[in-house]
Structure formats: C-alpha cells, structure tokens
Amino acid sequence: MNIIEKVKEYESFLIKERRILHQIPEIGLDTYQTCEELEKVLIDHKIPYRKVLGSRGIIALVDSGKPGKCLAIRADMDALEIKEETDLDFKSLNGFMHACGHDCHMADVLTTLLVLNSIKQEFSGVVKFIFQPGEEYPGGAELMIKEGALDNPKVDCIIGHHVGGLFASVPHGSIGFKSGNLMASMDKFVIRIEGSGGHGSMPEDTVDPIVCLVDIVQAINRIKSREISSSEKCVISVCKVNSGINQNIIPSEAEIEGTVRTFNDDVRKYIRKRIGEISEYYSQGNRCSVSYDYAWKYPHLANNDNIIELLKKSTRKIFSEDIIHDIESETMAGDDMAYYLEKVPGSYFMLSNLKMDKNGKTYPNHHPKFDIDEGELYKTVAICVQFALDYLN
C-alpha cells in the first residue's frame, strides 16, 4: 500500500475540516461547539466514541478486531483569546483565534482516524484518538487522564504533533524530532497587592501599590540572572500587570501575573519560594499587604528515545531523508502533552509549516496573523498512519 497516495485521497477533507474548525475557536475547557463538529464526522463514519469532561472532550476508537497493542494519538482542541488579524476567507469572527494550530491538530488526527478506519484490516490492536480541551490552560490532559483516557483499553504508546514554527531551526516543510527533553515545564504565578488609594496629588496620604508592584517585578527579573546557575535552562516572565483607573487616582490594588519555565523541578521549587519571599519583603517595605498563588502546572515534556527512533524509521519509509530534521535544543514553550508522556511511553514531533503572507512575512504561533501552509498537513497524517501500522504490527 502506498501510504502517501492513500492519505492524499483524504486531503480535501483534511483542509475542509481544518477550515471549519478554524472558524469556531473556543477557549480553555469550553469546547462544546468544537466537540459537536468532531462528533458529526464520527457519527457519519460510524466510529465508536465517548464524550468526556461534560461533553468537552472526545475519545474515539478504531478497533481492528484482532488482539494487539493500543496506540493513542492526541489532538488538542482549544484556541486563544486573540482577535484574528489574518485576511483568510474562513477567519474567526468571535474574538478568539486558533493562533497555535490546534485546528490543524484536530483535522490531522481526525483524518488519520478515517484513513486507519478504512485500512483496519492491515493492523492488529486498537488505535485510540484523544481530542482534548484546555491545552493552553488549565491543562486538559491531566483531566482527561483522570477520566480514564489512558485506560479501557490501556494505552501502550501515545504520539502527538505540533504545527507552525515552534522550532525555527526546522526548515519549512520538514519534520522535527528530538529525543529526551523537548519542551519546558509551565507554571503560573499571581501576586495581589493591597494598598490604600487616594488623590494623586497627595501620595503621602496613600499606600501606593504601584510602587510595590514595580519593586516586586524588578526583583523577580533578577532571580534568573543572580540566583540561578547560568547553565540552567529557565525562564521567569512577568506577563501581566494591572492597576489603576485614572491619571490622578492612586489605586488601592495591583496585580501581577507571570510564568515560570524550566526542566528542573528543584529549580521550580526554588523559584516558587523566592517569588513568595520577594513579594512579602517588598510588600512590608512599602506598607502593603500581599497574597501570592503559585500554580504548579505542566511538567516538562520528555520524549521516549525508542518511540522517537520508531517514528523516524516510519517517516523514512514514506518520505525522503531531507525532510527529517533533528532538533538540537529544547524550547522553553510548554505543552500539556507532557502529562501523557509521564504515564505512557510516547513522543511529540513537529511540522514546520508557517505560511508567508502577501508581503513575504511569516508570523509565529500565538500571533494574531499566525497562519499555516495547509499543503504540508498531509505529512503529519501520513506519518501517524505509517507509525500506527509499524507499531501495531
């Protein structure tokens, strides 16, 4: 069987479905409409499935009818709170955007499902398809696991992929593979500062939370450069500050939100402790009170060495060597695929397919003008199909 030819039979469906999903982006765990669209396809093709997380996620099965292993293939479903600025005919109009490619991931995996269902006599065992909300936040993978996504049947191996341009070193149209650490852990911190507001002309009668906020942000930004080894990969970023309503009013409250990324849990623990200490120290020094929350979220994502090699071997069967690219360095971006890979051997691979606009520019994941080259999507489907045949047989 020629896998590329077989997948190409479904390419028009793949692109059509990606465009439908692109128009209905939903945030976090609230992916009801997205589930309804996926459900239509599964019903039309008589694919057994069950809805989970209160109809916000889906687990579908393609069973060969022959005993064997269970391979899982995962797709994330949620979008971002970004207003789309592309000129696509099928752009989102609801104020949200699939600016990270999850529309492509769903379409890829749904197409893989249909291809494997059409050739299920060619393999033994079961392929489980996990359509999961909340990758961007709060971590739907962890919730899916708790609802039994890796059980009944028990998953022996799991794979997933990401489109776009997360790794600039991977040339356009190429597939990126990396053994071991691939993506960093992702934690979130929130600091709330309480002061006492008043007139901007009389600061001596107030307790200014903005002064405290500035001190805390500056001190947080020094943790990495002054307290952590330069050889340690980690990022601490303050990404949101909020305070004040007018130019002549000193506010009573201020808030800071940020993220921590690393590959070392000891470093995570240290940073969590230090942000709390810094917040308390400067709040006291500025006569404010403070509350501090640190959400220990996604673990770092590490690929299984054996599965990566099997994936590369499968890729070589259907594509030339020149599209296979070894990723040399990890990214500080995170992904909750890491939760699955903590439980089950598996791997995450990358397709580089950013699309140039009419001015010859490309825009990265999470940008309001982010777009992908749909002509490259069939490659991930072909790799997933070939890997399923190789792994299950």
Coordinates of C-alpha atoms in Angstrom, one line a residue:
M1 CA 0.0 0.0 0.0
N2 CA 1.2 3.5 -0.8
I3 CA 0.5 5.5 2.3
I4 CA 1.1 8.9 0.7
E5 CA -1.4 8.1 -2.1
K6 CA -3.9 6.8 0.5
V7 CA -3.6 9.9 2.6
K8 CA -3.9 12.2 -0.4
E9 CA -7.4 10.7 -1.0
Y10 CA -8.4 12.4 2.2
E11 CA -6.5 15.7 1.7
S12 CA -9.6 17.7 0.6
F13 CA -11.4 16.5 3.7
L14 CA -8.4 17.4 5.9
I15 CA -8.3 21.0 4.6
K16 CA -12.0 21.5 4.7
E17 CA -12.3 20.3 8.3
R18 CA -9.3 22.5 9.3
R19 CA -11.1 25.5 7.9
I20 CA -14.4 24.6 9.6
L21 CA -12.7 24.2 13.0
H22 CA -10.7 27.4 12.4
Q23 CA -13.9 29.4 12.3
I24 CA -15.2 28.2 15.6
P25 CA -12.3 28.7 18.1
E26 CA -13.2 28.1 21.8
I27 CA -11.2 28.8 24.9
G28 CA -9.9 26.6 27.6
L29 CA -12.2 23.7 28.6
D30 CA -15.3 25.3 27.0
T31 CA -15.0 23.4 23.7
Y32 CA -18.7 22.4 23.2
Q33 CA -19.2 23.6 19.6
T34 CA -15.8 22.1 18.6
C35 CA -16.9 18.7 20.1
E36 CA -20.2 18.9 18.1
E37 CA -18.3 19.4 14.9
L38 CA -16.0 16.4 15.6
E39 CA -19.0 14.3 16.7
K40 CA -20.7 14.9 13.3
V41 CA -17.8 13.3 11.5
L42 CA -17.6 10.4 13.9
I43 CA -21.3 9.7 13.6
D44 CA -21.2 10.0 9.7
H45 CA -18.4 7.4 9.6
K46 CA -19.9 5.2 12.3
I47 CA -16.8 5.5 14.6
P48 CA -17.4 4.4 18.2
Y49 CA -16.6 7.2 20.6
R50 CA -17.5 8.6 24.0
K51 CA -17.7 12.2 25.2
V52 CA -15.8 13.1 28.4
L53 CA -15.3 16.2 30.6
G54 CA -19.0 17.0 30.3
S55 CA -19.1 16.9 26.5
R56 CA -16.0 19.0 26.1
G57 CA -13.6 16.2 25.1
I58 CA -13.9 13.1 22.9
I59 CA -12.2 9.6 22.9
A60 CA -12.8 7.6 19.7
L61 CA -11.6 4.1 18.8
V62 CA -10.6 2.3 15.7
D63 CA -10.5 -1.4 16.6
S64 CA -9.0 -3.9 14.1
G65 CA -10.9 -6.7 15.8
K66 CA -7.7 -8.5 16.3
P67 CA -5.8 -8.7 19.6
G68 CA -2.8 -6.5 20.0
K69 CA -1.5 -3.3 21.5
C70 CA -3.2 0.1 21.9
L71 CA -1.8 3.2 20.3
A72 CA -3.2 6.6 21.3
I73 CA -3.0 9.7 19.1
R74 CA -3.8 13.0 20.8
A75 CA -5.1 16.3 19.4
D76 CA -5.6 19.5 21.5
M77 CA -8.8 21.4 20.8
D78 CA -8.7 24.9 22.4
A79 CA -7.9 28.3 20.9
L80 CA -6.5 31.6 22.3
E81 CA -8.0 34.8 23.5
I82 CA -6.6 36.6 20.5
K83 CA -8.6 38.6 17.9
E84 CA -7.6 37.3 14.5
E85 CA -5.9 39.7 12.1
T86 CA -5.5 37.4 9.0
D87 CA -7.2 38.0 5.7
L88 CA -8.4 34.4 5.4
D89 CA -11.8 33.8 3.9
F90 CA -12.5 31.4 6.9
K91 CA -11.1 33.6 9.6
S92 CA -12.7 33.6 13.1
L93 CA -15.2 36.3 13.9
N94 CA -15.9 35.5 17.5
G95 CA -13.0 37.4 19.0
F96 CA -10.9 34.2 19.6
M97 CA -8.4 32.5 17.3
H98 CA -6.7 29.2 16.6
A99 CA -3.4 31.0 16.7
C100 CA -1.4 28.0 17.8
G101 CA -2.6 25.4 15.2
H102 CA -4.9 23.3 17.3
D103 CA -7.4 23.4 14.4
C104 CA -4.8 21.7 12.3
H105 CA -4.0 19.2 15.0
M106 CA -7.7 18.2 15.2
A107 CA -8.1 18.0 11.5
D108 CA -4.9 15.9 11.1
V109 CA -5.9 13.4 13.8
L110 CA -9.5 13.2 12.6
T111 CA -8.1 12.5 9.1
T112 CA -5.7 9.9 10.5
L113 CA -8.7 8.2 12.2
L114 CA -10.6 8.0 8.9
V115 CA -7.6 6.6 7.0
L116 CA -6.8 4.0 9.6
N117 CA -10.5 3.0 9.9
S118 CA -10.5 2.4 6.1
I119 CA -7.5 0.0 6.4
K120 CA -8.0 -1.5 9.8
Q121 CA -7.6 -5.0 8.3
E122 CA -3.9 -4.0 7.9
F123 CA -3.1 -3.9 11.6
S124 CA -3.8 -5.6 14.9
G125 CA -4.9 -4.0 18.1
V126 CA -6.6 -0.7 18.7
V127 CA -6.0 3.0 17.9
K128 CA -7.4 5.4 20.4
F129 CA -7.9 9.1 19.4
I130 CA -7.9 11.6 22.2
F131 CA -9.4 15.0 21.4
Q132 CA -8.6 17.1 24.4
P133 CA -9.6 20.7 25.5
G134 CA -7.6 23.1 27.7
E135 CA -4.1 22.7 26.4
E136 CA -3.3 26.4 26.6
Y137 CA -4.7 26.4 30.1
P138 CA -5.5 24.9 32.6
G139 CA -4.1 21.6 31.4
G140 CA -6.9 19.4 30.0
A141 CA -4.5 16.4 29.5
E142 CA -4.4 15.9 33.3
L143 CA -8.2 16.0 33.5
M144 CA -8.5 13.5 30.5
I145 CA -6.2 11.1 32.3
K146 CA -8.3 11.3 35.4
E147 CA -11.3 10.4 33.3
G148 CA -9.6 7.3 32.0
A149 CA -8.3 8.4 28.7
L150 CA -5.3 6.1 29.0
D151 CA -7.5 3.1 30.2
N152 CA -10.1 0.7 28.7
P153 CA -8.2 -0.3 26.6
K154 CA -4.9 0.5 28.4
V155 CA -2.7 2.7 26.2
D156 CA 0.7 1.2 25.4
C157 CA 2.1 4.2 23.5
I158 CA 1.0 7.7 22.7
I159 CA 2.0 10.2 20.0
G160 CA 1.1 13.7 19.1
H161 CA 2.5 16.5 16.9
H162 CA 2.6 20.3 16.7
V163 CA 2.4 22.5 13.6
G164 CA 3.6 26.1 12.9
G165 CA 7.1 27.4 13.8
L166 CA 8.0 26.5 17.4
F167 CA 11.4 25.5 16.3
A168 CA 13.0 28.0 13.9
S169 CA 15.8 25.5 13.2
V170 CA 13.4 23.2 11.4
P171 CA 13.1 24.2 7.7
H172 CA 9.7 24.8 6.1
G173 CA 8.1 21.5 5.2
S174 CA 10.3 19.4 7.4
I175 CA 9.5 17.3 10.4
G176 CA 11.5 17.9 13.6
F177 CA 12.3 15.1 16.0
K178 CA 14.2 15.2 19.3
S179 CA 14.9 12.5 21.9
G180 CA 14.6 13.4 25.6
N181 CA 13.7 16.9 26.8
L182 CA 11.7 18.8 24.2
M183 CA 9.6 21.4 26.0
A184 CA 9.8 23.1 29.4
S185 CA 7.5 22.8 32.4
M186 CA 4.9 25.6 32.7
D187 CA 3.9 27.2 36.0
K188 CA 1.8 30.3 36.7
F189 CA 2.1 32.8 39.5
V190 CA -0.3 35.5 40.6
I191 CA 0.6 38.3 43.2
R192 CA -2.1 40.5 44.5
I193 CA -1.1 43.7 46.3
E194 CA -3.4 45.6 48.7
G195 CA -2.6 49.3 49.5
S196 CA -4.8 52.3 50.2
G197 CA -5.7 54.6 47.4
G198 CA -6.3 58.3 47.2
H199 CA -5.7 61.5 45.3
G200 CA -2.7 61.6 43.0
S201 CA -1.7 65.0 44.3
M202 CA -1.4 63.7 47.9
P203 CA 0.6 60.4 47.8
E204 CA 1.6 60.9 51.4
D205 CA -2.0 60.1 52.4
T206 CA -2.0 56.8 50.5
V207 CA -0.2 53.4 50.5
D208 CA 0.7 53.1 46.8
P209 CA 0.5 49.5 45.5
I210 CA 2.1 50.5 42.2
V211 CA 5.4 51.4 43.8
C212 CA 5.3 47.9 45.5
L213 CA 4.4 46.3 42.2
V214 CA 7.5 47.9 40.5
D215 CA 9.8 46.7 43.2
I216 CA 8.5 43.2 43.1
V217 CA 8.7 42.9 39.3
Q218 CA 12.3 44.2 39.2
A219 CA 13.3 41.7 41.9
I220 CA 11.6 38.8 40.2
N221 CA 13.5 39.7 37.0
R222 CA 16.8 39.4 38.9
I223 CA 16.2 35.8 40.1
K224 CA 17.4 34.2 37.0
S225 CA 20.5 36.4 36.5
R226 CA 21.6 36.5 40.1
E227 CA 20.4 33.4 41.9
I228 CA 20.3 30.5 39.3
S229 CA 23.2 28.9 37.5
S230 CA 23.8 30.3 34.0
S231 CA 23.9 26.7 32.8
E232 CA 20.4 26.1 34.0
K233 CA 17.7 26.5 31.4
C234 CA 14.9 28.5 32.9
V235 CA 12.7 31.5 32.1
I236 CA 10.7 33.7 34.6
S237 CA 8.5 36.2 32.8
V238 CA 6.1 38.8 34.2
C239 CA 3.4 38.9 31.5
K240 CA 0.6 40.9 33.0
V241 CA 0.4 43.8 35.4
N242 CA -2.9 45.5 36.3
S243 CA -3.5 48.6 38.5
G244 CA -5.2 52.0 38.4
I245 CA -8.1 53.6 36.6
N246 CA -7.1 57.2 36.1
Q247 CA -4.1 59.6 35.9
N248 CA -5.0 61.4 39.1
I249 CA -6.1 58.5 41.3
I250 CA -3.6 56.3 43.3
P251 CA -5.3 52.9 43.3
S252 CA -5.8 50.6 46.3
E253 CA -4.9 47.3 44.4
A254 CA -2.4 45.9 42.0
E255 CA -1.9 42.5 40.4
I256 CA 1.0 40.7 38.8
E257 CA 0.8 37.5 36.7
G258 CA 3.6 35.6 35.2
T259 CA 5.0 32.2 34.1
V260 CA 8.0 30.1 35.1
R261 CA 9.6 27.6 32.6
T262 CA 12.3 25.1 33.4
F263 CA 13.4 21.5 33.1
N264 CA 14.4 21.0 36.7
D265 CA 11.9 20.5 39.5
D266 CA 14.3 21.7 42.1
V267 CA 14.7 25.0 40.3
R268 CA 10.9 25.2 40.1
K269 CA 10.6 24.8 43.8
Y270 CA 13.3 27.4 44.5
I271 CA 11.7 30.0 42.2
R272 CA 8.3 29.4 43.7
K273 CA 9.8 30.0 47.2
R274 CA 11.8 33.1 46.1
I275 CA 8.8 34.8 44.4
G276 CA 6.9 34.4 47.6
E277 CA 9.7 35.8 49.7
I278 CA 10.3 38.7 47.4
S279 CA 6.5 39.6 47.4
E280 CA 6.4 39.5 51.2
Y281 CA 9.6 41.5 51.6
Y282 CA 8.6 44.4 49.3
S283 CA 5.0 44.5 50.4
Q284 CA 6.2 45.0 54.0
G285 CA 8.7 47.6 52.9
N286 CA 6.0 49.5 51.0
R287 CA 3.4 49.2 53.8
C288 CA 1.2 47.0 51.7
S289 CA -0.3 43.5 52.2
V290 CA 0.1 40.8 49.6
S291 CA -1.4 37.4 48.6
Y292 CA 0.6 35.0 46.5
D293 CA -0.5 32.0 44.4
Y294 CA 1.8 29.7 42.5
A295 CA 0.1 27.1 40.3
W296 CA 2.4 24.1 39.8
K297 CA 1.2 23.2 36.3
Y298 CA 2.6 21.2 33.3
P299 CA 5.7 19.1 33.8
H300 CA 8.4 19.3 31.2
L301 CA 7.9 17.3 28.1
A302 CA 10.4 14.5 27.5
N303 CA 10.1 12.1 24.5
N304 CA 10.8 8.4 24.8
D305 CA 14.0 7.6 22.9
N306 CA 12.8 4.3 21.5
I307 CA 9.5 5.8 20.2
I308 CA 11.3 8.7 18.6
E309 CA 13.5 6.3 16.7
L310 CA 10.5 4.3 15.6
L311 CA 8.8 7.5 14.4
K312 CA 11.8 8.5 12.4
K313 CA 12.0 5.0 10.9
S314 CA 8.4 5.2 9.9
T315 CA 8.9 8.6 8.4
R316 CA 11.8 7.3 6.3
K317 CA 9.6 4.7 4.8
I318 CA 7.4 7.3 3.1
F319 CA 9.4 10.5 2.8
S320 CA 12.9 11.3 1.7
E321 CA 15.7 11.8 4.3
D322 CA 15.9 15.6 3.6
I323 CA 12.6 16.4 5.4
I324 CA 13.8 14.7 8.6
H325 CA 15.4 17.2 10.9
D326 CA 17.0 16.5 14.3
I327 CA 16.1 19.3 16.8
E328 CA 19.2 20.1 18.8
S329 CA 17.9 22.3 21.5
E330 CA 14.8 22.4 23.7
T331 CA 12.2 25.1 23.6
M332 CA 11.0 27.0 26.7
A333 CA 7.5 26.7 25.4
G334 CA 5.4 24.2 27.3
D335 CA 2.6 21.7 26.3
D336 CA 0.4 19.5 28.5
M337 CA 1.1 16.5 26.2
A338 CA 3.8 16.2 29.0
Y339 CA 1.2 14.7 31.3
Y340 CA 0.5 11.8 28.9
L341 CA 4.3 11.2 28.4
E342 CA 4.8 10.9 32.2
K343 CA 2.4 8.0 32.2
V344 CA 3.0 6.2 28.9
P345 CA 6.0 5.8 26.5
G346 CA 5.5 8.2 23.6
S347 CA 6.7 11.1 21.5
Y348 CA 5.8 14.5 20.2
F349 CA 7.1 15.6 16.8
M350 CA 7.0 18.9 14.9
L351 CA 5.9 20.0 11.5
S352 CA 7.3 23.3 10.3
N353 CA 4.7 25.0 8.1
L354 CA 4.4 28.7 8.7
K355 CA 2.8 30.4 5.8
M356 CA 4.1 33.6 4.2
D357 CA 1.6 36.4 3.7
K358 CA 1.5 38.5 0.6
N359 CA 4.4 40.6 1.8
G360 CA 6.6 37.6 2.3
K361 CA 6.4 37.6 6.1
T362 CA 5.6 34.8 8.5
Y363 CA 4.1 35.2 11.9
P364 CA 4.8 32.8 14.9
N365 CA 2.4 30.8 16.9
H366 CA 0.3 32.9 19.3
H367 CA 0.4 35.9 16.9
P368 CA -2.9 37.4 15.6
K369 CA -1.6 37.0 12.0
F370 CA -0.4 33.4 12.5
D371 CA -1.2 31.2 9.5
I372 CA 0.0 27.8 8.3
D373 CA 0.7 26.2 4.9
E374 CA -2.2 23.7 4.5
G375 CA -0.3 21.9 1.7
E376 CA 2.0 20.4 4.3
L377 CA -0.6 19.0 6.7
Y378 CA -0.9 15.6 4.9
K379 CA 2.7 14.8 6.0
T380 CA 1.7 14.5 9.7
V381 CA -1.3 12.3 8.8
A382 CA 1.0 10.1 6.7
I383 CA 3.5 9.7 9.5
C384 CA 0.8 8.9 12.0
V385 CA -0.7 6.3 9.7
Q386 CA 2.6 4.7 8.9
F387 CA 3.7 4.7 12.5
A388 CA 0.4 3.1 13.6
L389 CA 0.9 0.3 11.1
D390 CA 4.5 -0.2 12.1
Y391 CA 3.9 -0.1 15.8
L392 CA 0.8 -2.2 16.0
N393 CA 2.2 -4.8 13.6

